[in-house]
């Protein structure tokens, strides 16, 4: 693998991690918001 492919793979992993983390945070927020209502 060349450097570009390695960087693309790392960026993809980071992007997936961030999107999953954001989804978890948003679902937790929604759950808390519903409980508060």
mmCIF file of C-alpha atoms in Angstrom:
data_model
loop_
_atom_site.group_PDB
_atom_site.id
_atom_site.type_symbol
_atom_site.label_atom_id
_atom_site.label_comp_id
_atom_site.label_asym_id
_atom_site.label_seq_id
_atom_site.Cartn_x
_atom_site.Cartn_y
_atom_site.Cartn_z
ATOM 1 C CA UNK A 1 0.000 0.000 0.000
ATOM 2 C CA UNK A 2 1.231 3.474 -0.776
ATOM 3 C CA UNK A 3 1.034 6.442 1.566
ATOM 4 C CA UNK A 4 -2.110 7.848 -0.066
ATOM 5 C CA UNK A 5 -4.064 4.630 0.484
ATOM 6 C CA UNK A 6 -2.952 4.467 4.119
ATOM 7 C CA UNK A 7 -4.021 8.076 4.712
ATOM 8 C CA UNK A 8 -7.387 7.443 3.032
ATOM 9 C CA UNK A 9 -7.974 4.402 5.251
ATOM 10 C CA UNK A 10 -7.112 6.375 8.385
ATOM 11 C CA UNK A 11 -9.382 9.257 7.365
ATOM 12 C CA UNK A 12 -12.230 6.829 6.681
ATOM 13 C CA UNK A 13 -11.822 5.228 10.116
ATOM 14 C CA UNK A 14 -11.735 8.649 11.783
ATOM 15 C CA UNK A 15 -14.832 9.762 9.860
ATOM 16 C CA UNK A 16 -16.752 6.605 10.810
ATOM 17 C CA UNK A 17 -15.705 7.036 14.446
ATOM 18 C CA UNK A 18 -16.846 10.665 14.510
ATOM 19 C CA UNK A 19 -20.168 9.958 12.808
ATOM 20 C CA UNK A 20 -20.905 7.016 15.125
ATOM 21 C CA UNK A 21 -19.962 9.133 18.138
ATOM 22 C CA UNK A 22 -22.234 11.961 16.953
ATOM 23 C CA UNK A 23 -25.087 9.506 16.391
ATOM 24 C CA UNK A 24 -24.690 8.091 19.897
ATOM 25 C CA UNK A 25 -24.611 11.589 21.397
ATOM 26 C CA UNK A 26 -27.696 12.664 19.447
ATOM 27 C CA UNK A 27 -29.666 9.560 20.460
ATOM 28 C CA UNK A 28 -28.687 10.082 24.099
ATOM 29 C CA UNK A 29 -29.738 13.725 23.839
ATOM 30 C CA UNK A 30 -33.056 12.768 22.259
ATOM 31 C CA UNK A 31 -33.669 10.143 24.961
ATOM 32 C CA UNK A 32 -32.963 12.676 27.734
ATOM 33 C CA UNK A 33 -35.112 15.283 25.997
ATOM 34 C CA UNK A 34 -38.035 12.849 25.826
ATOM 35 C CA UNK A 35 -37.604 11.966 29.501
ATOM 36 C CA UNK A 36 -37.624 15.655 30.423
ATOM 37 C CA UNK A 37 -40.855 16.303 28.479
#
